[in-house]
XYZ file of C-alpha atoms in Angstrom:
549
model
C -4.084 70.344 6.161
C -1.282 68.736 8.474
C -3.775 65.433 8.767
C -4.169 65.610 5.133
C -0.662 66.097 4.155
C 0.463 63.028 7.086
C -2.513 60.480 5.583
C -1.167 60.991 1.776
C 2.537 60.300 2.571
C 1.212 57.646 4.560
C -0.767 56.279 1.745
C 2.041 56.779 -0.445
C 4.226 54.847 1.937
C 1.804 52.002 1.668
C 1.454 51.927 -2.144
C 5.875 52.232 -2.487
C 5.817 49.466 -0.116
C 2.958 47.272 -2.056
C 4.682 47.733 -5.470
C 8.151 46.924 -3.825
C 6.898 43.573 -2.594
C 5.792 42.877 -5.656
C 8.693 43.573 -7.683
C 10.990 42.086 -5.526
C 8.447 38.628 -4.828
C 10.353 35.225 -5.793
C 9.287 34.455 -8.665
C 10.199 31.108 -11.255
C 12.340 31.905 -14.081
C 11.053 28.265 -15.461
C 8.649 25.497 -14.634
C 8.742 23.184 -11.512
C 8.348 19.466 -12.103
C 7.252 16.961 -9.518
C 8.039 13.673 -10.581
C 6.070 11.023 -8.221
C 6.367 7.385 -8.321
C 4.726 5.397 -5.702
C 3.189 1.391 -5.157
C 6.752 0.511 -7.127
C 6.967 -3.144 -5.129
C 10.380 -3.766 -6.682
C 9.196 -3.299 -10.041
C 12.354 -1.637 -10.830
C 12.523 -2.958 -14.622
C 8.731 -3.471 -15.464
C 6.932 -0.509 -17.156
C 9.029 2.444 -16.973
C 11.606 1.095 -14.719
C 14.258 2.866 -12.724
C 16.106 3.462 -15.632
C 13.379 5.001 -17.798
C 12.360 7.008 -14.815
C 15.887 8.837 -14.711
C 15.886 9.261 -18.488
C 12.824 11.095 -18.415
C 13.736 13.240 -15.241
C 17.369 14.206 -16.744
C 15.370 15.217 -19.997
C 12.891 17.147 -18.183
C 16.033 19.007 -16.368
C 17.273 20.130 -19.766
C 14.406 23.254 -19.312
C 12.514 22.626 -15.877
C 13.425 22.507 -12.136
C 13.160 18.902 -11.313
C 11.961 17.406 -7.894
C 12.103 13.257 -7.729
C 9.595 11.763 -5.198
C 8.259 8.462 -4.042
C 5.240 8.128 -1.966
C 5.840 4.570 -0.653
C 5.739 0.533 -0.686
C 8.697 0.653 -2.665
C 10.750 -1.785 -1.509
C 8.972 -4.979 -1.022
C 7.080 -7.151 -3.767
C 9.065 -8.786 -5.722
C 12.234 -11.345 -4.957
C 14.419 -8.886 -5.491
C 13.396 -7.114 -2.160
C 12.451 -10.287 -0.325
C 16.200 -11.894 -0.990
C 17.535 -8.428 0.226
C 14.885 -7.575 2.736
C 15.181 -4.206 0.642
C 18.534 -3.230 0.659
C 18.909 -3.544 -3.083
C 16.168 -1.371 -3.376
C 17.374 1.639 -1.625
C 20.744 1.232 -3.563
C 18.456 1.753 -6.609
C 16.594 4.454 -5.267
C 19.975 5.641 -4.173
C 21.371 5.623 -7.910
C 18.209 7.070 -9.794
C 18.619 10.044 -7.570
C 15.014 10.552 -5.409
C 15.380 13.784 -3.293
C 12.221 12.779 -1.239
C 10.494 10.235 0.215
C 7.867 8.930 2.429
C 6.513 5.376 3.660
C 3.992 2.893 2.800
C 2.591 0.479 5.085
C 4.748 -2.188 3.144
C 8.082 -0.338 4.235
C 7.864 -2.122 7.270
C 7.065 -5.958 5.946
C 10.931 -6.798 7.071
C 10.630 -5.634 10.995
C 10.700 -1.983 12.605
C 14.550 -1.909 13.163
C 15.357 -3.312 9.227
C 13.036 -0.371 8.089
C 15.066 2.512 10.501
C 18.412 0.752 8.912
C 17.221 1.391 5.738
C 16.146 4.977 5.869
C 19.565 5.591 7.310
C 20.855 3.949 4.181
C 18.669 6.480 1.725
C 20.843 9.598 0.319
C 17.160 10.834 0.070
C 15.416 12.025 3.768
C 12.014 9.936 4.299
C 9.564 12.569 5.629
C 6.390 11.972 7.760
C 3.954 14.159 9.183
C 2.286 11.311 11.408
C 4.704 8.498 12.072
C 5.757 9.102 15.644
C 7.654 6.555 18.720
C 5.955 7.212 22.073
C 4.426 10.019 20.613
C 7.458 11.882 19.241
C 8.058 12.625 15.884
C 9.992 9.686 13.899
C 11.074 11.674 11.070
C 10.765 15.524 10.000
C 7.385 16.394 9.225
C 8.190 17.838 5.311
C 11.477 18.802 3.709
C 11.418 22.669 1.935
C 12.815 22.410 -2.283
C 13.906 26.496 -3.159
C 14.100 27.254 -6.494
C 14.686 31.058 -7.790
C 13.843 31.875 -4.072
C 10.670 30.221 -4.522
C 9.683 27.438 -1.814
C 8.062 24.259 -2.117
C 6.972 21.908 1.066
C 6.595 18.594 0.455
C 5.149 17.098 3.393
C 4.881 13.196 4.288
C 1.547 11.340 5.813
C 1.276 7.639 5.801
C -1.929 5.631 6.052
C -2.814 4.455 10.191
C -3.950 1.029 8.240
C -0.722 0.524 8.274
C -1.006 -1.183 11.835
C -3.153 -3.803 10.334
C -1.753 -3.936 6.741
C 1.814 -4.555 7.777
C 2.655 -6.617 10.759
C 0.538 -5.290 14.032
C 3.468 -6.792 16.434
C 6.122 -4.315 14.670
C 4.577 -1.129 16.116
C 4.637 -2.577 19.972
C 6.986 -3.281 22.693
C 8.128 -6.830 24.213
C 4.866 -6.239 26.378
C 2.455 -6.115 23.444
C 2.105 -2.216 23.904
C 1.955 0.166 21.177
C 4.905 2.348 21.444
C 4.954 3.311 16.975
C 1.981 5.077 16.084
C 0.407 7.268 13.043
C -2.224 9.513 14.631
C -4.738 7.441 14.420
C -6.742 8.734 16.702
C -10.780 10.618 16.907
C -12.167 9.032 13.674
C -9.397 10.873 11.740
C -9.415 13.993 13.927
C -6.147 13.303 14.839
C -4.517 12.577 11.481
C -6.347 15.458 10.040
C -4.706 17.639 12.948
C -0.977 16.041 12.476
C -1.408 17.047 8.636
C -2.694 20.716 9.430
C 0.380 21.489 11.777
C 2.919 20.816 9.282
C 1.451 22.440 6.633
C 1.228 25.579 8.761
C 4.385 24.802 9.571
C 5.616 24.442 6.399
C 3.824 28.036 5.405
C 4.894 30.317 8.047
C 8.476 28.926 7.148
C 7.902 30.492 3.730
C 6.533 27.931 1.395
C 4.644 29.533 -1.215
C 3.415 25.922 -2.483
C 2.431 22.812 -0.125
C 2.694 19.095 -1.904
C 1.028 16.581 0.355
C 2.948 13.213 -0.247
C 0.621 10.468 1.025
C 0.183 6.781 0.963
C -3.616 6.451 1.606
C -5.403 5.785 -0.522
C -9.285 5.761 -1.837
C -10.801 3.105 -0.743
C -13.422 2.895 1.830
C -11.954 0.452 3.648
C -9.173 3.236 4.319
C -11.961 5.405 6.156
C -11.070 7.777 7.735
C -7.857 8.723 6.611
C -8.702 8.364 2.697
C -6.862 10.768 0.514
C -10.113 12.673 0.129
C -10.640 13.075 3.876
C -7.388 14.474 4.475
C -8.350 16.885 1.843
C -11.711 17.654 2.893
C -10.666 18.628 6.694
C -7.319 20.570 6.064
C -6.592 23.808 3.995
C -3.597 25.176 2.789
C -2.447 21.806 0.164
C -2.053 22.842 -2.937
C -2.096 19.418 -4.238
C -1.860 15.969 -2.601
C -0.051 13.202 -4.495
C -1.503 9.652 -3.441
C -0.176 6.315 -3.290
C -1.708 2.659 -1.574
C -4.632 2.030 -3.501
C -2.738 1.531 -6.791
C -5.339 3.598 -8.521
C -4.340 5.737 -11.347
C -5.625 9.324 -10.931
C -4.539 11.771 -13.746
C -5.994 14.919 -12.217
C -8.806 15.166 -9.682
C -10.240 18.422 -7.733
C -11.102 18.035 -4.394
C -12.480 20.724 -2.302
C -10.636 21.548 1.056
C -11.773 22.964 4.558
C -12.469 25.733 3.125
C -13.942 25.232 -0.117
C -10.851 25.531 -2.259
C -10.051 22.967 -4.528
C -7.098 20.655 -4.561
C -5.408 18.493 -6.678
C -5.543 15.475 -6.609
C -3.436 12.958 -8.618
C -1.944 8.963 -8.226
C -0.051 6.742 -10.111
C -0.544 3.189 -10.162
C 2.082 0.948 -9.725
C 4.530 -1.033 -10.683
C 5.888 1.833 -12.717
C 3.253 1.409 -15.244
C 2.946 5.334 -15.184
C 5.097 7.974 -13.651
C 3.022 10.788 -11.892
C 4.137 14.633 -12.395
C 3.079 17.843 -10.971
C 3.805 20.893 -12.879
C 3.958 24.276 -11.183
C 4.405 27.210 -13.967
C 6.475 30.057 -14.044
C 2.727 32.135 -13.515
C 1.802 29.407 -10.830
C -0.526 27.533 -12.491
C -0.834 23.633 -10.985
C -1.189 20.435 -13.491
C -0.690 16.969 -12.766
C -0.814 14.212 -14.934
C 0.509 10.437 -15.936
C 3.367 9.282 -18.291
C 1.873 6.290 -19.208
C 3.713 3.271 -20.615
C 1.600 0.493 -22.025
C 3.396 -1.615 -24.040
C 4.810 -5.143 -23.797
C 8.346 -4.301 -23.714
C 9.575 -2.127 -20.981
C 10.934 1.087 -21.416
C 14.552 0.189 -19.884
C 14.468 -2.573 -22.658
C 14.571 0.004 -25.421
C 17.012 2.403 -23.702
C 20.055 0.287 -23.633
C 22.773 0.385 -21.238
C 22.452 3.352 -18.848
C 23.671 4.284 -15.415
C 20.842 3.226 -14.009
C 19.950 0.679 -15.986
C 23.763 -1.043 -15.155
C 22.899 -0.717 -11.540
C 19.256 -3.147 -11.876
C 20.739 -5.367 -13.888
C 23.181 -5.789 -11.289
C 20.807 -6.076 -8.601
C 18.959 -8.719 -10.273
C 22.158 -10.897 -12.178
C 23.079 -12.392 -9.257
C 19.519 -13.777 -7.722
C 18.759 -15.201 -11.496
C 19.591 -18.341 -11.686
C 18.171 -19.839 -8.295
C 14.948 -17.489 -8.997
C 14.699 -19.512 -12.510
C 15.017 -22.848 -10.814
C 11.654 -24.489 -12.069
C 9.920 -26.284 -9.255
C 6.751 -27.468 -10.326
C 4.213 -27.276 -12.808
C 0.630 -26.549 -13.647
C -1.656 -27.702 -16.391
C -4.172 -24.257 -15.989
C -3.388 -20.482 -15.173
C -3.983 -19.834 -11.641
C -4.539 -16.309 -11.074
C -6.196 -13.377 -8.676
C -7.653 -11.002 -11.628
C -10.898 -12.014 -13.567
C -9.788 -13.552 -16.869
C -12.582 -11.594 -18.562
C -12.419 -8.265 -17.474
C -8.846 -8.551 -15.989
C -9.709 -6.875 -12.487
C -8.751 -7.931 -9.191
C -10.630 -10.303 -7.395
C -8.814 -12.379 -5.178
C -9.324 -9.186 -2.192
C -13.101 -10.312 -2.708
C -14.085 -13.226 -4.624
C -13.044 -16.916 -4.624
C -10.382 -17.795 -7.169
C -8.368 -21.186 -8.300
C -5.107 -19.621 -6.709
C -6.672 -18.500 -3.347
C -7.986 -22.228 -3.367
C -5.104 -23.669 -4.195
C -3.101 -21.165 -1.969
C -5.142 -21.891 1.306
C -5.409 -25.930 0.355
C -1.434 -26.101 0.531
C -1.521 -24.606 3.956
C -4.278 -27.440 5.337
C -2.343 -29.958 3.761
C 0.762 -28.913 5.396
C -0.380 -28.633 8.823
C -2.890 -31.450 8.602
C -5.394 -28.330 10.445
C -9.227 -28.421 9.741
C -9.255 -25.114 8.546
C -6.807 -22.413 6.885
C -7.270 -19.154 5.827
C -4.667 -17.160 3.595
C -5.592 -13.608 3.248
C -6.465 -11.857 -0.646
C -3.953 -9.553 -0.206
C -0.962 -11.907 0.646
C -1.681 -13.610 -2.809
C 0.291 -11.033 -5.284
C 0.133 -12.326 -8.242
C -0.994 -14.495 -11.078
C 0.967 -17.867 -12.218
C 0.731 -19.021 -15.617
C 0.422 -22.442 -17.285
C 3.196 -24.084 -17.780
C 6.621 -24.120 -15.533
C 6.321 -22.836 -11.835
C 9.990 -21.383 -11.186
C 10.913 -20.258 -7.538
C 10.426 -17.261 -8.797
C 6.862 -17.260 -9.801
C 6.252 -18.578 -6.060
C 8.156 -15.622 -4.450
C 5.959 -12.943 -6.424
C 2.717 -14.917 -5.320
C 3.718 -15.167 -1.280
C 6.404 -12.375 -1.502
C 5.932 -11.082 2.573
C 7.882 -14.256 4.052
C 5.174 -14.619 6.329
C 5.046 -18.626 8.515
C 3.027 -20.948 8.916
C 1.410 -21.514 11.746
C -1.521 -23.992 13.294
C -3.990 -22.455 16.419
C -7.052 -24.493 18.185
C -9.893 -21.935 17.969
C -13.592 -22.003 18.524
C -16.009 -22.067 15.893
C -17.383 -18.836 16.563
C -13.545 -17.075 16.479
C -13.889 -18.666 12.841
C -17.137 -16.955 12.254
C -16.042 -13.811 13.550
C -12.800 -14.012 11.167
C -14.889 -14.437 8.229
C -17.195 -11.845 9.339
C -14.960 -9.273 9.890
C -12.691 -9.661 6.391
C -15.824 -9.971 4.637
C -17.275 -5.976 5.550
C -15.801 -4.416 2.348
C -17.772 -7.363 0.142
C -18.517 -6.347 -3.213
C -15.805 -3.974 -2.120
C -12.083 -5.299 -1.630
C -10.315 -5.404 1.344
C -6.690 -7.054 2.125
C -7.824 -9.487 4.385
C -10.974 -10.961 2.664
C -10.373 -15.314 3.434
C -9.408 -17.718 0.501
C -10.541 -20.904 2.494
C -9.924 -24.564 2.619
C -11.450 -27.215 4.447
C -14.773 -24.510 5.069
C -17.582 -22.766 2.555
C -19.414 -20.084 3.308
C -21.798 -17.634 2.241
C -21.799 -13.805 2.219
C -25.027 -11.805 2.466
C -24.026 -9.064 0.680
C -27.538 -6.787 1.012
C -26.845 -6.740 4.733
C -24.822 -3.789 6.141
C -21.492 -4.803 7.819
C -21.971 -4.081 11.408
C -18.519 -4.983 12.170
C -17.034 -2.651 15.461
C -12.944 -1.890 15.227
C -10.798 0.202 17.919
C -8.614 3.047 16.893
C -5.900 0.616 15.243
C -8.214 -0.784 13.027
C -8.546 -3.824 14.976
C -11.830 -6.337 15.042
C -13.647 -5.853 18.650
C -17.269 -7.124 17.948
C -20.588 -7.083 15.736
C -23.176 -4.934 16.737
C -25.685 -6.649 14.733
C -26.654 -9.187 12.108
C -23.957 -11.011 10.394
C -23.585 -10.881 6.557
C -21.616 -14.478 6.915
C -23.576 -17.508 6.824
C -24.360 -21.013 6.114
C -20.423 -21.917 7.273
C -19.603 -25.545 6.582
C -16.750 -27.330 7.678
C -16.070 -30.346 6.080
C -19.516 -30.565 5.080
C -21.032 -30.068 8.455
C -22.354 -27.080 10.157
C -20.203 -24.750 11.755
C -20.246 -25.148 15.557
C -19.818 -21.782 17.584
C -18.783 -23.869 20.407
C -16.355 -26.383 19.437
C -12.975 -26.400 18.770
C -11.380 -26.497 15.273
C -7.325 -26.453 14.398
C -6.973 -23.780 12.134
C -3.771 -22.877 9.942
C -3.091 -20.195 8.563
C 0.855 -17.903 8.751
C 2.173 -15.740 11.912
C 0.854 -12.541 10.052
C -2.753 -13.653 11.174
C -3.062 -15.229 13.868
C -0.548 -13.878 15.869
C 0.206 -10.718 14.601
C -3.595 -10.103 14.509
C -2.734 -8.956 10.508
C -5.282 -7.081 8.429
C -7.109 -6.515 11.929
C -8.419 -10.039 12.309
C -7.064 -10.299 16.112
C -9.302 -12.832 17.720
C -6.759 -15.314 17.192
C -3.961 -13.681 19.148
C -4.724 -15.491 22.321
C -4.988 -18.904 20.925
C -3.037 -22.035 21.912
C -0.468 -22.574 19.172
C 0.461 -25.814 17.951
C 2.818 -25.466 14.791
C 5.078 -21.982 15.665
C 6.203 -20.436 11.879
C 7.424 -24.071 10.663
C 7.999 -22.765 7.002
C 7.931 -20.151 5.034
C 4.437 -19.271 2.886
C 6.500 -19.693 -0.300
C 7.920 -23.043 0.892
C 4.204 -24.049 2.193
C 3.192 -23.703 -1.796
C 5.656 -25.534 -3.594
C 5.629 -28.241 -0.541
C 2.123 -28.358 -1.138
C 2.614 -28.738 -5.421
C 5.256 -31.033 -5.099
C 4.168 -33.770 -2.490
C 0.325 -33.400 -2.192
C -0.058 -32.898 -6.042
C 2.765 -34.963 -7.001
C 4.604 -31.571 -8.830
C 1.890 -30.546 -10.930
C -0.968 -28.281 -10.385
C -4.267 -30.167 -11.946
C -7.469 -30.435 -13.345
C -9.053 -29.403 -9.988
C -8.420 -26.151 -10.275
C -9.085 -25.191 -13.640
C -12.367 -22.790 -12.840
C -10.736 -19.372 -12.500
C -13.460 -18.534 -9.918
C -12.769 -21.481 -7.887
C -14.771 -24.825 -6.189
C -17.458 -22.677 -4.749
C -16.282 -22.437 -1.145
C -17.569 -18.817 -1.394
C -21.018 -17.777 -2.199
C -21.578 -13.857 -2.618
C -25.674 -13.622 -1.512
C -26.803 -10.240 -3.293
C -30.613 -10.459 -2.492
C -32.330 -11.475 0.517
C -33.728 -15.136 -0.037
C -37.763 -14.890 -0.836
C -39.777 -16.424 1.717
């Protein structure tokens, strides 16, 4: 009877303590909304704009909880961040009132110590779960929001392409050692691992809801640390919010580790949409886009605002010398297909990757020169070139330089940058003074280290039929090449086998400078005839189907 009498108060212990728990549980008295912005590059009065973007989060405040986020590559893209090397940025970021951030690869374009200067700068903590010096942690792995006792972990991870899509050299000491580094490591193993701890972390701390904050991204050439990977080998994300790829995501569902799903949302860029998470008062998860589409931007109709004050400030003063007209051109140059209006230039020929890679041959007087897709930003259209038109095409500020190479460092180049073909990738080669071909139904067998680096080709190359001024390519001989410090000394976008090379022109000019040099001597100020065909003078040949025999 005793036993009896000990297991029911014991049970009725159990069941007080249950219902206690629950009655006394944190719970929301109204919604939670994430507001995400990420891929901004200085857009900060295009689409939405800053000022927009605080309009909507100070009307959302009127009835929700409110978090402000930005998941990267925010300061670097347009003149306004190049003129600055993104100081006027953060001041913006600064006013519009973010309470969290996290890095892109493009955070670091203006040097290691300008980026650490600038975080300091931020009233808003940068937070990264991966970003470490000499394998400490850089920043704090997440930052915890509490709202009505309820808490929400917001935890940072940044891409390890970043080595390769920003400026290799950054990350390493005076000795060409890597000393920065994202947990790169064990074909994502490592990554995967970094995210796991601090979401544990982040849990046993108390968080009842985990936001993953990445800039990673969805395409393959981001294997493995695509947003879907981290997903796929971690548990305990409620929902990862994505930036890099500049893809626009409304609401995916991913399943985790173990078999749950996640969210999965991103927003674009150029604040063409603002992403937003909302967590209910019953916890139910949403996300979805505020999507702006029209010709006039949003700040435009607003008025004067706070905000709006403070980037019209930032860009008063760089106006007049960014208006400056320096050249001309009689046809639209541009990186997107006219017809369908996607982006090409990362894997196609165009008239402004010709015309691009032509000015730096001409300027260096080099047999060859490469300019990578991805340092060509944006289009130009027909009619006055203005410096500011050539700062949004070569916005990174990257040199020119001039290397002797041998023919089969050339090959290897093109090889390597051409592995995502029909895919994009950042470092696919607008060419001058070379053509080549690209076998497109034969499987990259590229070989990269940990960093992302080029190291060999295990089998047949894709890359073929290389001229050079109308001759065969010789493996053996040497060729000048030009190209800018980003490339081939930095060993940029991976494409390292250049590092070693004797240099003969040292970062001479600027890429911008290269251009309108280029326009305004060689072409006499105006941009021709000769490059009319959007899709270029043929220097690149996509092969889909293996020639009959």
């Amino acid at each position: 009877m005793k036993k009896l009498l000990g297991l029911f108060l014991a049970l009725a212990m159990l069941l007080t303590c249950v219902a206690f728990a629950e009655e006394t549980a944190p719970a929301l008295t109204k919604d939670v909304v994430v507001l995400f912005t990420s891929d901004v590059h200085c857009g900060i009065d295009q689409g939405f704009g800053y000022a927009g973007l605080a309009a909507i989060r100070d009307e959302l405040a009127k009835k929700n909880h409110v978090v402000l986020v930005d998941n990267g590559d925010a300061i670097q893209g347009e003149p306004v961040g190049t003129m600055t090397t993104g100081e006027a940025l953060i001041k913006l970021m600064n006013a519009t009132g973010y309470d969290v951030l996290t890095m892109g690869n493009h955070e670091f374009d203006y040097g290691m110590e300008r980026f650490l200067e600038l975080a300091k700068a931020s009233n808003a903590p940068y937070v990264s779960c991966n970003f470490t010096y000499k394998g400490e942690a850089v920043f704090n792995p997440y930052v915890i929001k509490e709202f009505d006792g309820v808490k929400i972990a917001f935890v940072g991870v940044t891409t390890p392409k970043t080595f390769t899509t920003s400026t290799p050299t950054y990350f390493q000491d005076e000795n060409g050692n890597y000393v920065y580094g994202f947990c790169e490591g064990n074909d994502g193993a490592d990554l995967y691992a970094a995210v796991q701890n601090a979401v544990d972390a982040a849990r046993a701390e108390g968080a009842q809801y985990v936001i993953l904050q990445g800039h990673l991204g969805i395409e393959e050439e981001c294997a493995p640390w695509t947003s879907n990977e981290v997903i796929a080998n971690t548990t305990g994300i409620d929902a990862l919010l994505d930036g890099h790829s500049h893809s626009e995501l409304t609401q995916e569902k991913v399943k985790n580790a173990n078999g749950d799903e996640v969210l999965l949302s991103a927003c674009g860029t150029k604040l063409a949409n603002i992403g937003y998470l909302k967590i209910t008062k019953d916890g139910k998860l949403s996300t979805g886009l505020y999507t702006w589409k029209y010709d006039v931007s949003f700040p435009a109709l607003l008025g004067d605002t706070e905000v709006g004050k403070a980037v019209t400030e930032a860009t008063e003063a760089l106006d007049a010398k960014l208006n400056e007209v320096v050249a001309q051109s009689q046809v639209e140059l541009v990186i997107k297909d006219p017809v369908t209006d996607v982006r090409i230039v990362r894997n196609a020929e165009t008239n402004l990757g010709d015309l691009c890679a032509d000015a730096y041959r001409a300027m260096s007087g080099a047999d060859v020169a490469f300019v990578n897709g991805g340092g060509i930003r944006t289009n130009i259209k027909a009619g006055d070139i203005t410096l500011n038109d050539i700062l949004k095409v070569h916005p990174f500020g990257n040199a020119m330089c001039m290397v002797e190479c041998s023919g089969q460092q050339i090959l290897d180049a093109l090889e390597w940058n051409s592995r995502n073909v029909p895919g994009e990738g950042g470092g696919f080669l607008q060419v001058s003074g070379l053509t080549y071909e690209i076998h497109t139904y034969i499987p990259s067998s590229v070989t990269s280290d940990d960093k992302g680096a080029f190291t060999g080709v295990s089998g047949e190359y894709r890359v073929k039929n290389v001229l050079v001024g109308g001759e065969p390519l010789d493996l053996t001989k040497t060729y000048t090449l030009a190209s800018h410090n980003y490339m081939l000394k930095s060993g940029g976008d991976g494409t390292c086998m250049f590092t070693q090379c004797k240099v003969l022109i040292d970062e001479s000019m600027l890429d911008n400078q290269v251009l309108i040099n280029y326009i305004t001597t060689t072409l006499g100020g105006v941009v021709g005839e000769d490059y009319a065909n959007p899709y270029g003078q043929g220097r690149i040949v996509a092969v889909p189907e293996a020639p009959a025999k």
